Amino acid sequence: MIPPLAIKGIKDGLLITLGDGDWPEVAAGLMARLEETPDFFKGAKVILQIGSRVLGAADLGHLRDQLSDREIVLWAVLSDSGTTQTAAQSLGLEIALPQPPELEPTIDPEERGDEAMFVRRTLRSGRAVHHPGHVIVVGDVNAGAEIVAGGDVVVWGKVRGVVHAGANGDENAIICALDLAPTQLRIAGHIAISPERKGQPTPEVARIRDGRIVAEPWGK
Amino acid sequence: MPATVVTITSGKGGVGKTTATANIGVALAAGGQRVVCLDADIGLRNLDVVMGLENRIVYDLVDVVEGRCRLKQALIKDKRLPDLHLIPAAQTRDKSAVSPTDMVRLADELRPDFDWIIIDSPAGIERGFRNAIAPADRVLIITNPEVSAVRDADRIIGLIEAEEKGPAELILNRVRADMVKRGDMLGTADVLEVLAIELIGLVPEDENIVVASNRGAPAALDGNSRAGQAFRNIARRLNGEDVPFMNLDESKGFFERLARLVRPGG
Ligand SMILES: Nc1ncnc2c1ncn2[C@@H]1O[C@H](COP(=O)(O)OP(=O)(O)OP(=O)(O)O)[C@@H](O)[C@H]1O
Ligand SMILES: [Mg+2]
């Protein structure tokens, strides 16, 4: 039987809480779980919650290598054991999560918006963001990066990669960027390749008009 | 002070990682700092050839990791510079013989005895790359002014940011002013606009590099080599000196554009 473990997405990464049991079995159980859906975990940043278990640097180092082989980064180890904390620190791992100040959400009921995914960094080549709702990026979307959103996509920066808005078929979806020079744009089922830009970049919005994607200067 | 670990990596192969490792190592050691260059390109070792130390190899990195010898036994002393050392890669093994944790442990064992540990990374984004960056305090990304090399460098920078090893610094290698001028090559400003990391070196295309590599005498030893000068400048910048970038005779106003584009962390 695979020992119980819980996996949860949190702000800082993927929180994996390991259950009780012999360490070799628990670690093997974790690997088995990761093997089930390797693509889902690829590139993940993992925070491991291991309770009061006492682990040395050798065990933690071995675990990190195993995760690294699966392209998963072990970023933090949360534990009540001082020995484990020291071992984790010696490997350069975090032992606590940064605590942001709590903010009470105050939403004016007449100004309800939609949920969106907010990405505050440049998406570099090889990175992909897939989200069922809207996606907002403060940063660039470089060539070789990809955004696929069920709703709209707003980029406060340059778009050089591939952006797909309305990926579930919403023909009203839009794509806005400060500088729109993508490898390819898609809205719902339509595809466009951007023409060579002449002159200075200006903020643009792309939408479907008369059955094809057009990009227009923002505010016109 | 314990050593700073600098890993030189690229994504795309053949852009100059090994050349840069040897030359920066030479330049730092020529300034009297204690340097060890570590070849992490297991199975494709060639740092020893470029440094001219191939015939002195007895033990290698994998021998150390697997306990067949002590670390000191695998350290090869350079024949010209007393402060320069090499730990060669194994030629007959593959990258899985070493893990990121092995590399962290090895670097920690070396740190007290050196000022700089320079790691030559293999190309790619696989295990070998992860081994090479695991112990890094600073990561230097090297690229050529070509679209495909820049794309791969961008990918690598993303991976390094994800591992929180950043901010990486950039070496642009094999720059040819004549081609940039004709518009046949990406200019420095074009590359920096995409990669948005700090520039630490601008190295011209220089046939001395090939000659020097074949002779096993890195160009940084040669006072007349332009590329050698560029690598000596990188060594000084690693030491925190503010050294102006060599004028590779790009278009006018180049330095102004550079000053505008190179922002720390930007
Ligand atoms: N500035 C330069 N001018 C001319 N030739 C250069 C320059 N830099 C590197 N070279 C040449 O380019 C080739 C590749 O360089 P090098 O072996 O350092 O690349 P690498 O990134 O280590 O390759 P690999 O990915 O295979 O390890 C060599 O033949 C080298 O001599
Ligand atoms: Mg090499």
Coordinates of C-alpha atoms and ligand atoms in Angstrom, one line a residue:
Chain A
M1 CA 0.0 0.0 0.0
I2 CA 1.2 3.5 -0.8
P3 CA 1.4 5.6 2.4
P4 CA -1.0 8.5 2.4
L5 CA 0.2 11.9 1.3
A6 CA -1.6 15.2 0.3
I7 CA -0.7 17.5 -2.5
K8 CA -2.0 21.0 -2.7
G9 CA -1.2 24.0 -4.9
I10 CA -0.4 27.1 -2.8
K11 CA 0.9 30.6 -3.6
D12 CA 4.6 29.6 -3.2
G13 CA 4.4 26.3 -5.1
L14 CA 3.2 22.8 -4.5
L15 CA 2.7 21.8 -0.9
I16 CA 3.2 18.1 -0.4
T17 CA 2.4 16.8 3.1
L18 CA 3.8 13.4 3.8
G19 CA 2.2 10.9 6.2
D20 CA 3.7 8.7 8.9
G21 CA 5.6 5.5 8.3
D22 CA 9.1 4.3 7.5
W23 CA 11.0 7.0 5.6
P24 CA 12.1 4.7 2.7
E25 CA 8.5 3.7 2.2
V26 CA 7.1 7.2 2.4
A27 CA 9.8 8.5 0.0
A28 CA 9.1 5.6 -2.4
G29 CA 5.4 6.3 -2.1
L30 CA 5.9 9.9 -3.0
M31 CA 8.0 8.9 -6.1
A32 CA 5.3 6.5 -7.1
R33 CA 2.7 9.2 -6.8
L34 CA 4.8 11.6 -8.9
E35 CA 5.3 8.9 -11.6
E36 CA 1.5 8.6 -12.1
T37 CA 1.3 12.1 -13.7
P38 CA 4.9 13.1 -14.5
D39 CA 3.9 15.9 -16.8
F40 CA 1.8 17.6 -14.2
F41 CA 4.7 17.9 -11.8
K42 CA 7.4 18.8 -14.3
G43 CA 8.9 22.2 -13.4
A44 CA 7.0 22.3 -10.1
K45 CA 8.5 24.0 -7.1
V46 CA 7.8 21.8 -4.1
I47 CA 7.4 22.6 -0.4
L48 CA 7.6 19.4 1.6
Q49 CA 5.7 19.3 4.9
I50 CA 7.2 16.4 6.9
G51 CA 5.9 17.1 10.4
S52 CA 8.2 16.0 13.3
R53 CA 10.1 13.4 11.3
V54 CA 13.9 13.5 11.8
L55 CA 15.8 13.5 8.5
G56 CA 19.5 14.0 7.9
A57 CA 21.2 15.9 5.0
A58 CA 21.9 12.6 3.2
D59 CA 18.2 11.6 3.1
L60 CA 17.1 15.1 2.1
G61 CA 19.9 15.4 -0.5
H62 CA 18.9 12.0 -2.0
L63 CA 15.3 13.1 -2.2
R64 CA 16.2 16.4 -3.8
D65 CA 18.2 14.5 -6.5
Q66 CA 15.4 12.1 -7.2
L67 CA 13.0 15.1 -7.6
S68 CA 15.5 16.9 -9.7
D69 CA 15.7 13.9 -12.1
R70 CA 12.0 14.4 -12.6
E71 CA 12.5 18.1 -13.2
I72 CA 11.0 19.0 -9.9
V73 CA 12.6 21.6 -7.7
L74 CA 12.6 20.9 -3.9
W75 CA 12.5 24.4 -2.6
A76 CA 11.5 24.2 1.1
V77 CA 11.2 21.6 3.8
L78 CA 8.8 22.4 6.7
S79 CA 9.5 20.5 9.8
D80 CA 9.2 20.8 13.6
S81 CA 12.5 18.9 14.1
G82 CA 15.5 21.0 14.7
T83 CA 17.8 18.3 13.2
T84 CA 15.7 18.2 10.0
Q85 CA 15.7 22.0 9.8
T86 CA 19.5 22.2 10.1
A87 CA 19.9 19.5 7.5
A88 CA 17.6 21.3 5.1
Q89 CA 19.4 24.6 5.7
S90 CA 22.8 22.9 5.0
L91 CA 21.4 22.0 1.6
G92 CA 20.3 25.5 0.9
L93 CA 16.6 24.8 1.3
E94 CA 14.1 27.1 2.8
I95 CA 12.6 26.0 6.1
A96 CA 9.7 28.4 6.3
L97 CA 7.3 30.1 3.9
P98 CA 7.3 33.9 3.6
Q99 CA 4.3 35.2 5.6
P100 CA 2.5 37.9 3.7
P101 CA 0.4 40.3 5.8
E102 CA -3.3 39.3 5.7
L103 CA -5.5 41.5 3.6
E104 CA -9.3 41.4 4.1
P105 CA -10.8 41.3 0.6
T106 CA -13.3 44.1 0.2
I107 CA -15.2 43.8 -3.0
D108 CA -17.8 46.3 -3.9
P109 CA -20.7 44.1 -4.9
E110 CA -21.4 46.4 -7.9
E111 CA -17.8 46.1 -9.1
R112 CA -17.5 42.4 -9.2
G113 CA -14.8 41.2 -11.6
D114 CA -13.8 37.8 -12.9
E115 CA -11.1 35.6 -11.5
A116 CA -7.9 35.8 -13.4
M117 CA -4.4 34.4 -13.1
F118 CA -1.8 37.1 -12.4
V119 CA 1.8 36.4 -13.5
R120 CA 4.3 39.0 -12.4
R121 CA 7.4 38.0 -14.3
T122 CA 8.7 37.5 -17.9
L123 CA 7.7 34.2 -19.4
R124 CA 10.9 32.9 -21.0
S125 CA 11.3 30.4 -23.8
G126 CA 10.0 27.0 -22.8
R127 CA 7.5 28.3 -20.2
A128 CA 3.8 27.8 -20.6
V129 CA 0.8 29.2 -18.7
H130 CA -2.5 27.4 -19.1
H131 CA -5.5 28.7 -17.3
P132 CA -9.2 28.3 -17.7
G133 CA -9.9 32.0 -16.9
H134 CA -8.2 35.2 -17.9
V135 CA -4.4 35.6 -17.7
I136 CA -2.6 38.8 -16.9
V137 CA 1.1 39.1 -17.3
V138 CA 3.2 42.0 -16.1
G139 CA 6.4 41.2 -18.0
D140 CA 7.2 40.0 -21.5
V141 CA 6.1 36.8 -23.2
N142 CA 9.3 35.8 -25.0
A143 CA 9.6 33.8 -28.2
G144 CA 9.2 30.1 -27.3
A145 CA 6.8 30.8 -24.4
E146 CA 3.1 30.1 -24.6
I147 CA -0.1 31.3 -22.9
V148 CA -3.4 29.4 -23.3
A149 CA -6.4 31.0 -21.6
G150 CA -10.1 30.3 -21.6
G151 CA -10.7 34.0 -21.3
D152 CA -8.8 37.2 -22.2
V153 CA -5.1 37.7 -22.1
V154 CA -3.5 41.1 -21.0
V155 CA 0.2 41.5 -21.2
W156 CA 1.9 44.6 -19.8
G157 CA 5.0 44.1 -21.9
K158 CA 6.0 42.6 -25.2
V159 CA 4.4 39.5 -26.7
R160 CA 6.9 37.6 -28.9
G161 CA 5.7 34.0 -28.2
V162 CA 2.3 32.3 -28.8
V163 CA -0.9 33.5 -27.1
H164 CA -4.2 31.7 -27.3
A165 CA -7.3 33.5 -25.8
G166 CA -10.8 32.1 -25.7
A167 CA -9.3 28.6 -26.0
N168 CA -12.6 27.0 -25.1
G169 CA -14.3 28.6 -28.1
D170 CA -15.1 32.1 -26.8
E171 CA -15.0 34.3 -29.9
N172 CA -15.4 37.5 -27.8
A173 CA -12.0 37.0 -26.1
I174 CA -9.4 39.7 -26.6
I175 CA -5.6 39.9 -26.3
C176 CA -4.0 43.2 -25.3
A177 CA -0.3 44.0 -25.1
L178 CA 1.9 47.0 -24.9
D179 CA 3.8 45.6 -27.9
L180 CA 2.2 42.9 -29.9
A181 CA 4.6 41.0 -32.2
P182 CA 3.8 37.4 -31.5
T183 CA 5.0 34.3 -33.2
Q184 CA 1.3 33.4 -33.5
L185 CA -2.0 34.6 -32.0
R186 CA -5.1 32.5 -31.6
I187 CA -8.5 33.5 -30.5
A188 CA -11.0 30.7 -30.2
G189 CA -10.6 28.7 -33.4
H190 CA -8.8 31.5 -35.4
I191 CA -5.1 31.8 -36.0
A192 CA -3.1 34.8 -37.0
I193 CA 0.6 35.4 -37.7
S194 CA 1.7 38.9 -37.1
P195 CA 3.0 41.0 -40.0
E196 CA 6.5 42.6 -39.8
R197 CA 6.1 45.7 -37.7
K198 CA 6.7 49.0 -39.2
G199 CA 7.6 51.9 -36.9
Q200 CA 7.3 52.2 -33.2
P201 CA 5.4 49.7 -31.1
T202 CA 2.2 50.9 -29.6
P203 CA -0.3 49.2 -27.3
E204 CA -2.7 47.1 -29.3
V205 CA -5.8 44.9 -28.8
A206 CA -6.5 41.9 -30.9
R207 CA -10.0 40.6 -31.4
I208 CA -12.2 38.8 -33.9
R209 CA -13.9 41.0 -36.5
D210 CA -15.7 39.6 -39.5
G211 CA -14.4 36.2 -38.8
R212 CA -10.7 37.0 -38.5
I213 CA -8.2 38.3 -36.0
V214 CA -7.4 41.9 -36.3
A215 CA -5.1 44.0 -34.1
E216 CA -6.0 47.6 -33.5
P217 CA -4.2 50.4 -31.6
W218 CA -5.5 50.6 -28.0
G219 CA -8.1 53.3 -27.3
K220 CA -9.2 53.7 -30.9
Chain B
M1 CA 37.1 34.0 2.5
P2 CA 35.6 30.7 1.1
A3 CA 35.5 30.3 -2.7
T4 CA 32.7 31.7 -4.9
V5 CA 31.3 29.1 -7.2
V6 CA 30.7 30.4 -10.7
T7 CA 28.9 28.1 -13.2
I8 CA 29.2 28.8 -16.9
T9 CA 26.3 27.4 -18.9
S10 CA 24.5 28.0 -22.2
G11 CA 21.6 25.8 -23.3
K12 CA 22.8 25.5 -26.9
G13 CA 26.1 23.6 -27.4
G14 CA 29.3 24.8 -28.9
V15 CA 28.9 28.5 -28.0
G16 CA 32.0 28.8 -25.9
K17 CA 31.4 27.4 -22.3
T18 CA 34.7 25.5 -22.1
T19 CA 36.6 28.3 -23.8
A20 CA 35.2 30.8 -21.3
T21 CA 35.9 28.5 -18.3
A22 CA 39.5 28.0 -19.2
N23 CA 40.1 31.7 -20.0
I24 CA 38.4 33.1 -17.0
G25 CA 40.2 30.6 -14.8
V26 CA 43.5 31.6 -16.3
A27 CA 42.8 35.3 -15.9
L28 CA 41.8 35.0 -12.3
A29 CA 44.8 32.8 -11.4
A30 CA 47.2 35.1 -13.3
G31 CA 46.0 37.8 -10.8
G32 CA 47.2 35.6 -7.9
Q33 CA 43.8 34.2 -6.9
R34 CA 43.4 30.5 -6.1
V35 CA 41.3 29.0 -8.8
V36 CA 39.9 25.5 -9.5
C37 CA 38.2 24.8 -12.8
L38 CA 35.8 21.9 -12.7
D39 CA 34.7 20.0 -15.8
A40 CA 31.1 18.9 -15.2
D41 CA 30.7 17.7 -18.8
I42 CA 30.9 14.1 -18.0
G43 CA 31.4 11.8 -21.0
L44 CA 32.5 14.7 -23.2
R45 CA 35.4 16.1 -21.2
N46 CA 37.6 18.6 -23.0
L47 CA 38.4 21.4 -20.5
D48 CA 41.6 19.5 -19.9
V49 CA 42.6 19.7 -23.5
V50 CA 41.8 23.4 -23.8
M51 CA 43.9 24.0 -20.6
G52 CA 46.7 21.7 -21.9
L53 CA 46.6 19.4 -19.0
E54 CA 45.2 16.2 -20.6
N55 CA 48.4 14.2 -20.1
R56 CA 48.4 14.7 -16.3
I57 CA 45.0 13.2 -15.6
V58 CA 45.1 10.2 -13.2
Y59 CA 41.8 10.6 -11.3
D60 CA 38.6 12.4 -12.3
L61 CA 35.4 13.8 -10.9
V62 CA 33.5 10.5 -10.8
D63 CA 36.5 8.8 -9.0
V64 CA 36.1 11.4 -6.3
V65 CA 32.3 11.1 -6.1
E66 CA 32.5 7.3 -6.0
G67 CA 35.3 7.3 -3.4
R68 CA 38.1 5.8 -5.4
C69 CA 40.4 8.7 -4.6
R70 CA 40.6 11.7 -2.3
L71 CA 39.6 15.1 -3.7
K72 CA 43.2 16.3 -3.5
Q73 CA 44.4 13.4 -5.7
A74 CA 42.1 14.5 -8.5
L75 CA 43.3 18.1 -8.4
I76 CA 45.7 18.8 -11.3
K77 CA 48.0 21.8 -10.9
D78 CA 48.5 23.9 -13.9
K79 CA 52.0 23.9 -15.4
R80 CA 52.2 27.7 -16.0
L81 CA 50.2 29.3 -13.1
P82 CA 50.8 27.9 -9.6
D83 CA 47.3 29.1 -8.4
L84 CA 45.4 27.3 -11.2
H85 CA 43.9 23.8 -10.8
L86 CA 41.7 21.5 -12.7
I87 CA 39.3 18.7 -11.7
P88 CA 38.7 16.8 -15.0
A89 CA 35.4 15.1 -15.9
A90 CA 35.3 11.3 -16.5
Q91 CA 35.5 10.4 -20.1
T92 CA 34.0 6.9 -20.0
R93 CA 30.9 7.5 -17.8
D94 CA 27.6 9.2 -18.2
K95 CA 26.1 12.1 -16.4
S96 CA 24.0 9.9 -14.0
A97 CA 27.2 9.0 -12.2
V98 CA 27.0 12.3 -10.4
S99 CA 24.0 14.0 -8.6
P100 CA 23.4 17.6 -7.8
T101 CA 23.9 16.8 -4.1
D102 CA 27.3 15.2 -4.9
M103 CA 28.3 18.5 -6.6
V104 CA 27.2 20.6 -3.6
R105 CA 29.2 18.4 -1.3
L106 CA 32.3 18.5 -3.6
A107 CA 32.1 22.3 -3.9
D108 CA 31.8 22.7 -0.1
E109 CA 34.9 20.6 0.3
L110 CA 36.8 22.8 -2.1
R111 CA 35.6 26.1 -0.9
P112 CA 38.0 26.7 2.0
D113 CA 41.1 26.2 -0.1
F114 CA 40.2 28.4 -3.1
D115 CA 39.0 31.9 -4.1
W116 CA 37.1 30.7 -7.2
I117 CA 35.5 27.5 -8.3
I118 CA 34.6 27.7 -12.0
I119 CA 32.3 25.0 -13.3
D120 CA 32.1 24.1 -17.0
S121 CA 28.6 23.0 -17.6
P122 CA 27.5 20.6 -20.4
A123 CA 25.0 21.9 -23.0
G124 CA 21.3 21.1 -22.6
I125 CA 18.8 21.2 -19.7
E126 CA 19.2 17.7 -18.4
R127 CA 20.9 16.1 -15.4
G128 CA 24.4 17.4 -16.4
F129 CA 23.1 21.0 -16.4
R130 CA 21.4 20.5 -13.0
N131 CA 24.6 19.1 -11.6
A132 CA 26.5 22.1 -12.8
I133 CA 24.2 24.7 -11.3
A134 CA 23.4 23.0 -8.0
P135 CA 26.4 24.5 -6.1
A136 CA 26.5 27.8 -8.0
D137 CA 26.7 31.2 -6.2
R138 CA 26.8 33.0 -9.6
V139 CA 25.7 31.7 -13.0
L140 CA 27.2 33.1 -16.2
I141 CA 25.1 32.4 -19.3
I142 CA 27.1 32.4 -22.5
T143 CA 25.6 32.8 -25.9
N144 CA 26.4 33.8 -29.5
P145 CA 24.6 36.5 -31.3
E146 CA 22.3 34.0 -33.2
V147 CA 18.6 33.7 -32.8
S148 CA 18.6 30.0 -31.9
A149 CA 21.4 30.4 -29.3
V150 CA 19.6 33.3 -27.7
R151 CA 16.4 31.4 -27.6
D152 CA 18.1 28.5 -25.7
A153 CA 19.8 31.0 -23.4
D154 CA 16.4 32.5 -22.6
R155 CA 15.1 29.0 -21.7
I156 CA 18.1 28.4 -19.4
I157 CA 17.7 31.7 -17.7
G158 CA 14.0 30.8 -17.0
L159 CA 15.1 27.5 -15.4
I160 CA 17.7 29.3 -13.3
E161 CA 15.2 31.8 -12.1
A162 CA 12.9 28.9 -11.2
E163 CA 15.7 27.4 -9.1
E164 CA 16.3 30.8 -7.5
K165 CA 19.9 30.7 -8.6
G166 CA 19.6 34.1 -10.3
P167 CA 20.2 36.7 -11.3
A168 CA 22.3 35.2 -14.1
E169 CA 24.8 37.3 -15.9
L170 CA 25.5 37.3 -19.7
I171 CA 28.6 36.7 -21.8
L172 CA 28.1 37.4 -25.5
N173 CA 30.7 35.5 -27.4
R174 CA 31.9 35.5 -31.0
V175 CA 30.7 39.0 -31.8
R176 CA 31.7 40.2 -35.2
A177 CA 31.4 43.9 -35.6
D178 CA 31.4 43.8 -39.4
M179 CA 28.4 41.5 -39.4
V180 CA 26.5 43.5 -36.9
K181 CA 27.1 46.6 -39.0
R182 CA 25.7 44.9 -42.1
G183 CA 22.7 43.8 -40.1
D184 CA 23.6 40.1 -40.5
M185 CA 24.0 39.4 -36.8
L186 CA 22.1 40.3 -33.7
G187 CA 23.6 43.3 -32.0
T188 CA 24.4 43.4 -28.3
A189 CA 21.5 45.6 -27.6
D190 CA 19.1 43.2 -29.5
V191 CA 20.3 40.3 -27.4
L192 CA 20.1 42.2 -24.1
E193 CA 16.6 43.4 -25.0
V194 CA 15.4 39.8 -25.2
L195 CA 17.3 38.3 -22.3
A196 CA 17.1 41.3 -19.9
I197 CA 20.0 40.2 -17.7
E198 CA 23.2 42.0 -16.8
L199 CA 26.1 41.9 -19.3
I200 CA 29.4 40.7 -17.8
G201 CA 31.4 40.1 -21.0
L202 CA 31.5 40.9 -24.7
V203 CA 34.0 38.7 -26.5
P204 CA 34.9 39.2 -30.1
E205 CA 35.3 36.5 -32.7
D206 CA 39.0 35.8 -32.7
E207 CA 40.9 33.1 -34.5
N208 CA 43.5 33.1 -31.7
I209 CA 40.9 31.2 -29.6
V210 CA 41.0 28.2 -31.9
V211 CA 44.8 28.3 -32.2
A212 CA 45.1 28.7 -28.4
S213 CA 42.7 25.8 -27.7
N214 CA 44.6 23.5 -30.0
R215 CA 47.8 24.4 -28.3
G216 CA 46.3 24.0 -24.8
A217 CA 47.3 27.6 -23.9
P218 CA 44.2 29.7 -23.3
A219 CA 44.2 33.1 -25.1
A220 CA 43.9 35.0 -21.8
L221 CA 47.6 34.2 -21.4
D222 CA 48.4 36.0 -24.6
G223 CA 48.6 39.8 -24.1
N224 CA 47.9 40.4 -27.8
S225 CA 44.7 38.5 -28.2
R226 CA 41.5 40.6 -28.3
A227 CA 39.4 37.7 -27.0
G228 CA 42.0 37.1 -24.3
Q229 CA 41.7 40.7 -23.3
A230 CA 37.9 40.4 -23.2
F231 CA 38.2 37.3 -20.9
R232 CA 40.6 39.2 -18.6
N233 CA 38.0 42.0 -18.4
I234 CA 35.4 39.4 -17.3
A235 CA 37.7 38.2 -14.5
R236 CA 38.1 41.8 -13.3
R237 CA 34.3 42.3 -13.4
L238 CA 33.8 39.1 -11.4
N239 CA 36.1 40.7 -8.8
G240 CA 33.7 43.7 -8.6
E241 CA 35.8 46.1 -10.7
D242 CA 34.0 48.5 -13.0
V243 CA 35.7 47.8 -16.4
P244 CA 34.3 49.5 -19.5
F245 CA 33.2 47.2 -22.3
M246 CA 35.6 46.8 -25.2
N247 CA 34.6 48.8 -28.2
L248 CA 33.8 46.2 -30.9
D249 CA 33.1 49.1 -33.2
E250 CA 29.4 48.7 -33.4
S251 CA 27.2 51.4 -34.6
K252 CA 27.5 54.9 -33.1
G253 CA 25.7 55.5 -29.9
F254 CA 26.2 51.9 -28.9
F255 CA 27.4 52.6 -25.4
E256 CA 24.6 54.9 -24.7
R257 CA 22.1 52.3 -25.8
L258 CA 23.9 49.8 -23.6
A259 CA 23.8 52.0 -20.6
R260 CA 20.1 52.4 -21.1
L261 CA 19.4 48.7 -21.5
V262 CA 21.6 47.1 -18.8
R263 CA 19.7 47.6 -15.6
P264 CA 20.4 45.4 -12.6
G265 CA 17.6 42.9 -12.2
G266 CA 15.7 44.5 -15.1
Ligands
LIG1 N1 35.5 34.1 -29.3 C1 35.8 33.0 -30.1 N2 36.3 33.2 -31.4 C2 36.6 32.2 -32.2 N3 36.3 30.9 -31.9 C3 35.7 30.7 -30.7 C4 35.4 31.7 -29.8 N4 34.9 31.1 -28.7 C5 34.8 29.8 -28.9 N5 35.3 29.5 -30.1 C6 35.4 28.2 -30.7 O1 34.1 27.6 -30.8 C7 34.2 26.2 -30.6 C8 33.3 25.8 -29.4 O2 33.8 26.3 -28.2 P1 33.7 25.5 -26.8 O3 34.2 24.2 -26.9 O4 34.3 26.4 -25.8 O5 32.1 25.5 -26.6 P2 31.2 24.8 -25.5 O6 30.1 25.6 -25.3 O7 32.1 24.4 -24.4 O8 30.8 23.5 -26.4 P3 30.0 22.2 -25.8 O9 28.6 22.5 -25.7 O10 30.2 21.1 -26.9 O11 30.7 21.8 -24.5 C9 35.6 25.8 -30.3 O12 36.2 25.4 -31.5 C10 36.2 27.2 -29.9 O13 37.6 27.3 -30.3
MG2 MG 32.3 22.4 -23.6

